[in-house]
Short mmCIF file of C-alpha atoms in Angstrom, two decimals:
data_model
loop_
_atom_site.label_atom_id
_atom_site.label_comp_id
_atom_site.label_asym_id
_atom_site.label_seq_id
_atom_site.Cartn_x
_atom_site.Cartn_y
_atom_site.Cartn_z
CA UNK S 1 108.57 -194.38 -184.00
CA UNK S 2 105.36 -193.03 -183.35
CA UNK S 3 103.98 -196.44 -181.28
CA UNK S 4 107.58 -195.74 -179.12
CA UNK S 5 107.00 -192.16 -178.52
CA UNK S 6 102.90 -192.65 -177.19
CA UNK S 7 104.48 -195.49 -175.03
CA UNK S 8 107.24 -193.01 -173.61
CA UNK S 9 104.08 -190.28 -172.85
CA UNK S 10 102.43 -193.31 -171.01
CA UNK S 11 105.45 -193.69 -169.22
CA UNK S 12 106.22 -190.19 -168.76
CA UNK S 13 102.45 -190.24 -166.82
CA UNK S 14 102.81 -193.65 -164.74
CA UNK S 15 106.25 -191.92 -163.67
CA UNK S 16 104.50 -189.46 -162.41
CA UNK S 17 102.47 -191.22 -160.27
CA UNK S 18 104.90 -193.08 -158.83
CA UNK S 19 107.30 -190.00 -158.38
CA UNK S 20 104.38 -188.33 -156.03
CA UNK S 21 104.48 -191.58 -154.12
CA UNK S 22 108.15 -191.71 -153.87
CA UNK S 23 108.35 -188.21 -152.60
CA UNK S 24 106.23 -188.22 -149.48
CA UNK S 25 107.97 -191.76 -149.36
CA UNK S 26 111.83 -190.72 -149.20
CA UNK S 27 110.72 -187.63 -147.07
CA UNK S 28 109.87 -189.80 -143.91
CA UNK S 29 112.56 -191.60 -144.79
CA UNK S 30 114.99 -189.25 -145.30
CA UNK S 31 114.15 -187.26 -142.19
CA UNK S 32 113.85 -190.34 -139.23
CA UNK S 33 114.85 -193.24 -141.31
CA UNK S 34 111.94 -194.92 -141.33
CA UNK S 35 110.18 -196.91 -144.07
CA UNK S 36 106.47 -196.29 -144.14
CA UNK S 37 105.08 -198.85 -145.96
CA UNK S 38 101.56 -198.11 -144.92
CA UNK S 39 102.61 -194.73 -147.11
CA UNK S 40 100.20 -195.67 -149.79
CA UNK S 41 97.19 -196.87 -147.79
CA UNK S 42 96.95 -193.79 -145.34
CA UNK S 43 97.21 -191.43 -148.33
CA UNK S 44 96.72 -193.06 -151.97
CA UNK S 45 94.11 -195.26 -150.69
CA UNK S 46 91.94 -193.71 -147.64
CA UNK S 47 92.43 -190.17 -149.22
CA UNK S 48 90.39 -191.60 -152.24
CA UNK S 49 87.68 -193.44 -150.28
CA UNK S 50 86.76 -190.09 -148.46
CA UNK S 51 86.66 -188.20 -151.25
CA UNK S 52 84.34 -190.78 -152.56
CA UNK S 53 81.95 -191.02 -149.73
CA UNK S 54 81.90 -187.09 -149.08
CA UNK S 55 80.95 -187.00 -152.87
CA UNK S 56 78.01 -189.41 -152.34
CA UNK S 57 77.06 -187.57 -149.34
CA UNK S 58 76.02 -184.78 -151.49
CA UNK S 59 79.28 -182.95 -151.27
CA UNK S 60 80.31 -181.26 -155.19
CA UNK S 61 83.18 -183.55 -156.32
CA UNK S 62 86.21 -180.25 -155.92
CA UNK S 63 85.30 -180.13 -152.31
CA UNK S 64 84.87 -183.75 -151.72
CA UNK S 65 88.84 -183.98 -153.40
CA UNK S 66 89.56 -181.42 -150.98
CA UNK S 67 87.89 -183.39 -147.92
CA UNK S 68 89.72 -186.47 -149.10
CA UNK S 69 93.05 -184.65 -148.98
CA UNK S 70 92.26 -183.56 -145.61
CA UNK S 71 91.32 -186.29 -144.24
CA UNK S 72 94.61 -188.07 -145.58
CA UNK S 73 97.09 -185.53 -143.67
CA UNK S 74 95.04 -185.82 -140.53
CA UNK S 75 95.35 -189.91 -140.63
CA UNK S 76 98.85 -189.47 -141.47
CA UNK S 77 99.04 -187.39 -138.73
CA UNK S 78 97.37 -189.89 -135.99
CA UNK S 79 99.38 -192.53 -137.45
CA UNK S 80 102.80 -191.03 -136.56
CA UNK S 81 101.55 -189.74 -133.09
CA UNK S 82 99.54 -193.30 -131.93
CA UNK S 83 101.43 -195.91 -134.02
CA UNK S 84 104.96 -194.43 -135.25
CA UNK S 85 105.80 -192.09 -132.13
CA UNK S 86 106.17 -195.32 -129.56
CA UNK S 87 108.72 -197.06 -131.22
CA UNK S 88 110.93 -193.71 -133.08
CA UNK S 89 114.04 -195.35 -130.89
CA UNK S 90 113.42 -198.59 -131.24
CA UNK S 91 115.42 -201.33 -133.74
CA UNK S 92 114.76 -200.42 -136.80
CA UNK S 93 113.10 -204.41 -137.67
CA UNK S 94 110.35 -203.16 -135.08
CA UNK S 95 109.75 -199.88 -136.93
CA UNK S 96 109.06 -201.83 -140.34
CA UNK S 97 106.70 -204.25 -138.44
CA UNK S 98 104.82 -201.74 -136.85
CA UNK S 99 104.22 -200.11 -140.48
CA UNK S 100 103.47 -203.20 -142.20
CA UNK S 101 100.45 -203.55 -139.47
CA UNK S 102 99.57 -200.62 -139.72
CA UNK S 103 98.87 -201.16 -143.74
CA UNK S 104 97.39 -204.18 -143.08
CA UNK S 105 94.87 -202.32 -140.55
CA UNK S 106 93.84 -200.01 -142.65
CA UNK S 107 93.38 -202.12 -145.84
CA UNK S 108 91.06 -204.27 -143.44
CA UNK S 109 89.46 -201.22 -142.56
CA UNK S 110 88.40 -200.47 -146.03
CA UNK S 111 87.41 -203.80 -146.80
CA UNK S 112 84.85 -203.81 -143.98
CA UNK S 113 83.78 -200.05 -144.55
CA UNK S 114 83.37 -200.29 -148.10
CA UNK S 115 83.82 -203.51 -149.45
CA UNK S 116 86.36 -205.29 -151.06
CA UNK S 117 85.74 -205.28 -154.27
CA UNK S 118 87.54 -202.85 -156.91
CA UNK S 119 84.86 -200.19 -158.66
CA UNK S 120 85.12 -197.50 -160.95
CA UNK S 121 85.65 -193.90 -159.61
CA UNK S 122 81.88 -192.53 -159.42
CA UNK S 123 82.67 -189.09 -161.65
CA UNK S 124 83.25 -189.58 -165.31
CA UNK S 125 85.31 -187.21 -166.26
CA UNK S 126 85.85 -186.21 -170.00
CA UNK S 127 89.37 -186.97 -171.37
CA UNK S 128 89.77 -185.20 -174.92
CA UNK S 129 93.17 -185.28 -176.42
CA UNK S 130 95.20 -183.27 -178.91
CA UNK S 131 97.65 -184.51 -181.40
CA UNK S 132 101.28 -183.67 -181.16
CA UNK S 133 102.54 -184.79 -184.40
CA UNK S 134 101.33 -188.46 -184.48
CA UNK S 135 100.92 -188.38 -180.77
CA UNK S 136 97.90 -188.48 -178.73
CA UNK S 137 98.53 -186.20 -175.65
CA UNK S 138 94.88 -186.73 -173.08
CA UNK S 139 93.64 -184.05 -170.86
CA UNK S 140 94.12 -186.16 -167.90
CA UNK S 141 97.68 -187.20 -169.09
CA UNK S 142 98.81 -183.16 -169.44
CA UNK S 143 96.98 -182.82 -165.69
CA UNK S 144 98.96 -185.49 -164.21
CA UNK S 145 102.14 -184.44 -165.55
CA UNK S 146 101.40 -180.66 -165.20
CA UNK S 147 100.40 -181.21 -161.38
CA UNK S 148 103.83 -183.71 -160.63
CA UNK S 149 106.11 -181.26 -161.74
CA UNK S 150 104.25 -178.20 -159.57
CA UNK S 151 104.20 -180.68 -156.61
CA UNK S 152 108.29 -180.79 -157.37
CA UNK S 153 109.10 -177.24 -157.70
CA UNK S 154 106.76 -176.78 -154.73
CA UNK S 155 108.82 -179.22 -152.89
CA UNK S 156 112.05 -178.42 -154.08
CA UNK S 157 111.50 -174.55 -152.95
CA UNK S 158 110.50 -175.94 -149.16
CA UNK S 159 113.27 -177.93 -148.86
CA UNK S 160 115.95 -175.53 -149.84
CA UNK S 161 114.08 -172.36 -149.39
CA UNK S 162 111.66 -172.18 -145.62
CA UNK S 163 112.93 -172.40 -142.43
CA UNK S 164 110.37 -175.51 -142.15
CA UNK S 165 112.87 -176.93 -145.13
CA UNK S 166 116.52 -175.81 -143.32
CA UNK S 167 114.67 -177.71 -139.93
CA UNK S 168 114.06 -180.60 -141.96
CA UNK S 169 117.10 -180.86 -143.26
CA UNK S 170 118.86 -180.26 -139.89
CA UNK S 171 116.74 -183.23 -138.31
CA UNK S 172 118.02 -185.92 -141.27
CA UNK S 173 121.26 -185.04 -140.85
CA UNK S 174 121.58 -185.51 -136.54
CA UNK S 175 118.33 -185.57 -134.79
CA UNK S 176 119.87 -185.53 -131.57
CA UNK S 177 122.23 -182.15 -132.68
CA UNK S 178 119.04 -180.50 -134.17
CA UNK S 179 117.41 -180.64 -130.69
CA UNK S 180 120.31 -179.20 -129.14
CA UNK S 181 120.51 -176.41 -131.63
CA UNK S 182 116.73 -175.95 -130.51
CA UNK S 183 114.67 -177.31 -133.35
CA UNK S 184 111.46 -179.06 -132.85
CA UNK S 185 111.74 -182.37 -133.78
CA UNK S 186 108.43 -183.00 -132.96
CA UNK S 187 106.89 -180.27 -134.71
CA UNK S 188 109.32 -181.49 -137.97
CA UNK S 189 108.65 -184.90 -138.06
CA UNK S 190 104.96 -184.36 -137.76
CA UNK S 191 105.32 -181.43 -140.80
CA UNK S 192 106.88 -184.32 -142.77
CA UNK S 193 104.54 -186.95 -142.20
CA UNK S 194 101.98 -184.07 -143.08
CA UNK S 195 103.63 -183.26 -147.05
CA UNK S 196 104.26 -186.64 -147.24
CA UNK S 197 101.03 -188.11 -146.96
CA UNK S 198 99.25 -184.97 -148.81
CA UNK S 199 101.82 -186.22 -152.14
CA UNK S 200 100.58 -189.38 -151.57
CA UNK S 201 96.97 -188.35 -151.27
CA UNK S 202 97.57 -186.36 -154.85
CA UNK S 203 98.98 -189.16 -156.17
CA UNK S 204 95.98 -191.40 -155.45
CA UNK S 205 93.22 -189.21 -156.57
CA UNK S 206 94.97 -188.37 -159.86
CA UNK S 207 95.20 -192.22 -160.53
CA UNK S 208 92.07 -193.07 -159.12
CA UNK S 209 90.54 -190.37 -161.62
CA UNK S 210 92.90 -191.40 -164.56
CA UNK S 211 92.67 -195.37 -164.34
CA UNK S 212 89.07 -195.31 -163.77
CA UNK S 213 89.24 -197.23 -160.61
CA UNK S 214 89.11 -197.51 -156.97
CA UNK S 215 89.84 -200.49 -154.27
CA UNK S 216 91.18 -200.95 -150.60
CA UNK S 217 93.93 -202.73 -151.89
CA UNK S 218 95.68 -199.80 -154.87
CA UNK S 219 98.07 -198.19 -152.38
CA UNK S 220 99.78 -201.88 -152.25
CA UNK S 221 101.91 -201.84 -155.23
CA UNK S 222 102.56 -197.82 -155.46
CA UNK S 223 104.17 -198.29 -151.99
CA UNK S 224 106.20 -201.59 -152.60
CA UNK S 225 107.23 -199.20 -156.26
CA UNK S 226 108.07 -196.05 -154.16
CA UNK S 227 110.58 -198.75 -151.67
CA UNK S 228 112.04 -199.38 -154.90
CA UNK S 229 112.45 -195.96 -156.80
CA UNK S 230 113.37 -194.74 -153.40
CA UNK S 231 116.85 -197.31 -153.23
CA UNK S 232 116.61 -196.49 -157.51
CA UNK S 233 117.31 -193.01 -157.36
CA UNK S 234 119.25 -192.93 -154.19
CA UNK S 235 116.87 -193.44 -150.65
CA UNK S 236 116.01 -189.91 -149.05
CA UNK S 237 116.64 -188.28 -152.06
CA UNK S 238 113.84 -185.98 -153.85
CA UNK S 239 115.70 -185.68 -157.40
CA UNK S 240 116.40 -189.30 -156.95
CA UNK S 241 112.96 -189.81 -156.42
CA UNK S 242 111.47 -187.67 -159.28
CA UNK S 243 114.08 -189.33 -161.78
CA UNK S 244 113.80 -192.61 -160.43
CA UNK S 245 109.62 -192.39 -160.79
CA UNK S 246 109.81 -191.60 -164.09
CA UNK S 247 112.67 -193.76 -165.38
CA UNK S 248 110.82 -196.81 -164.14
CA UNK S 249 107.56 -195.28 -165.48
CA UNK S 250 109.16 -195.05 -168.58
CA UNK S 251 110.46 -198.89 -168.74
CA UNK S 252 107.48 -200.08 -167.49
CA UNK S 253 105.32 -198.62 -170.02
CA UNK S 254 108.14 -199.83 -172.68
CA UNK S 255 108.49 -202.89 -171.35
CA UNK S 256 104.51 -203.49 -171.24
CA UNK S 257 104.30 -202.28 -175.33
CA UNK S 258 106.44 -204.14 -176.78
CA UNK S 259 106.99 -207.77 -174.39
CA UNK S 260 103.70 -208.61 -172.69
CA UNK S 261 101.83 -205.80 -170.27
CA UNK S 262 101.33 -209.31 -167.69
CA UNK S 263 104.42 -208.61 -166.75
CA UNK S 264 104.35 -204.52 -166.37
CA UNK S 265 105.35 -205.11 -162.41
CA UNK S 266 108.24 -207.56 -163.10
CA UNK S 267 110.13 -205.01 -165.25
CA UNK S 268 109.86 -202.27 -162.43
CA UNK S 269 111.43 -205.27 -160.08
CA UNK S 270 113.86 -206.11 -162.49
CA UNK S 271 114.83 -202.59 -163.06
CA UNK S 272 115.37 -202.60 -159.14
CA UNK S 273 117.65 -205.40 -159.38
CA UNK S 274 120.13 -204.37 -162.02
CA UNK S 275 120.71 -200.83 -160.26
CA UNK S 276 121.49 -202.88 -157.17
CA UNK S 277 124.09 -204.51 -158.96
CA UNK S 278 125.70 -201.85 -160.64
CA UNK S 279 124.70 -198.89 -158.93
CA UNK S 280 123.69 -199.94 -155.04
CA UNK S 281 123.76 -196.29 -153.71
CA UNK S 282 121.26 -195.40 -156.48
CA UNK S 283 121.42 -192.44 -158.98
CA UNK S 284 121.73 -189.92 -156.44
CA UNK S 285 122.82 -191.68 -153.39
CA UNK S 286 126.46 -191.19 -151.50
CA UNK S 287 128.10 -194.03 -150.07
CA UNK S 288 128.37 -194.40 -146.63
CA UNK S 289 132.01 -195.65 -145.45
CA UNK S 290 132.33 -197.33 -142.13
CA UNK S 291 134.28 -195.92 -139.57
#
């Protein structure tokens, strides 16, 4: 009992990483339909490398966070207005392309700014723990969770609560109404892209500080998890996506304690697959009929 209940913390924590991802992920989605699977690499991964190299620049490691946060939402940013922008209204196969080179851009990028091998984040950071019963409960593990679930209330009271939120909302549901009603879609789509790529950003930083490690290639797999909690918990969905985050999280962790932690990536996949079976709109998705 005890060995199951550290493993559901663990999971509780990867969860919460992969919520922030899926977030910022079902946002874009959710507001212009469009699946950004260079998601991780503008924010998870470049947000990190800046912070790095501002830190190593002589910059104190909060600020140099704070510089690599920046600098995410500003690529994000560029990326929609010079990459995503051109093809908004164009099939939706040509969208996905022009993400997937965008990823592979930037993780070429990386390689040739700062190498391509992996390396441990540059600022050890100490990680005591407290027992809960039987259960070790880290520093870094309460700061993960504690900073996910302020990110969701955060997001939660935006959404549902600012006129930025009601605009958003507006835009998902008919873009071509919202205009009419006088909205700025521009000004939305570029505010989404903007939260989006900030949770993502988080997201990185807080792994790259809890794992230990950096390398051009980490916002890879978060993104290709996010696609999947995303269609999990029902795409363009934020509960979906907070749920969804941690319930793979969760079997992940489970699955990697007691089968074999080789294949920690093949339960989240597997996970996918059996909710596309039995539940294809997801957890919090609504079925579309066709007229």
């Amino acid at each position: 009992m005890d060995y199951l209940l550290q493993q559901l913390l663990n999971g509780l924590v990867i969860g919460s990483f992969l919520a922030l991802m899926t977030v910022g992920f079902s946002m874009t989605y959710g507001v212009i339909r469009l699946a950004n699977f260079a998601h991780g690499d503008i924010g998870y991964m470049m947000g990190v490398y800046v912070a790095v190299s501002a830190y190593f620049a002589g910059v104190p490691i909060a600020l140099a966070l704070v510089v690599g946060l920046g600098f995410a939402a500003l690529l994000g940013l560029v990326v929609v207005r010079v990459a995503y922008k051109p093809v908004f209204f164009a099939p939706r196969l040509v969208m996905l392309l022009t993400t997937i080179g965008v990823s592979i851009f930037l993780e070429n990028l990386a390689m040739v700014i700062w190498g391509a091998q992996a390396r441990p984040f540059p600022v050890p950071v100490d990680n005591p723990f407290i027992k809960v019963g039987s259960v070790r409960l880290f520093l870094l593990q309460g700061v993960v969770i504690a900073v996910t679930v302020l990110l969701a209330i955060s997001m939660h009271v935006l959404v549902h609560h600012t006129r930025l939120g009601k605009s958003m909302r507006a835009t998902a549901e008919d873009m071509e109404t919202a205009k009419i009603m006088g909205i700025n879609v521009n000004r939305v789509v570029y505010g989404t892209f903007l939260l989006g790529t900030f949770l993502g950003s988080v997201a990185g930083i807080l792994a790259a500080v809890y794992y230990n490690s950096i390398s051009p290639l980490m916002g890879f797999t978060p993104t290709l998890k996010a696609f999947c909690i995303a269609v999990l918990g029902g795409i363009g969905s934020l509960p979906g996506a907070l749920v969804g985050g941690v319930l793979m999280g969760i079997v992940e962790a489970l699955g990697a304690g007691y089968i074999h932690s080789g294949f920690r990536d093949g339960f989240a996949y597997l996970l996918l697959f059996v909710f596309l079976v039995f539940l294809p709109n997801g957890l919090f998705g609504k079925s579309r009929e066709r007229a």
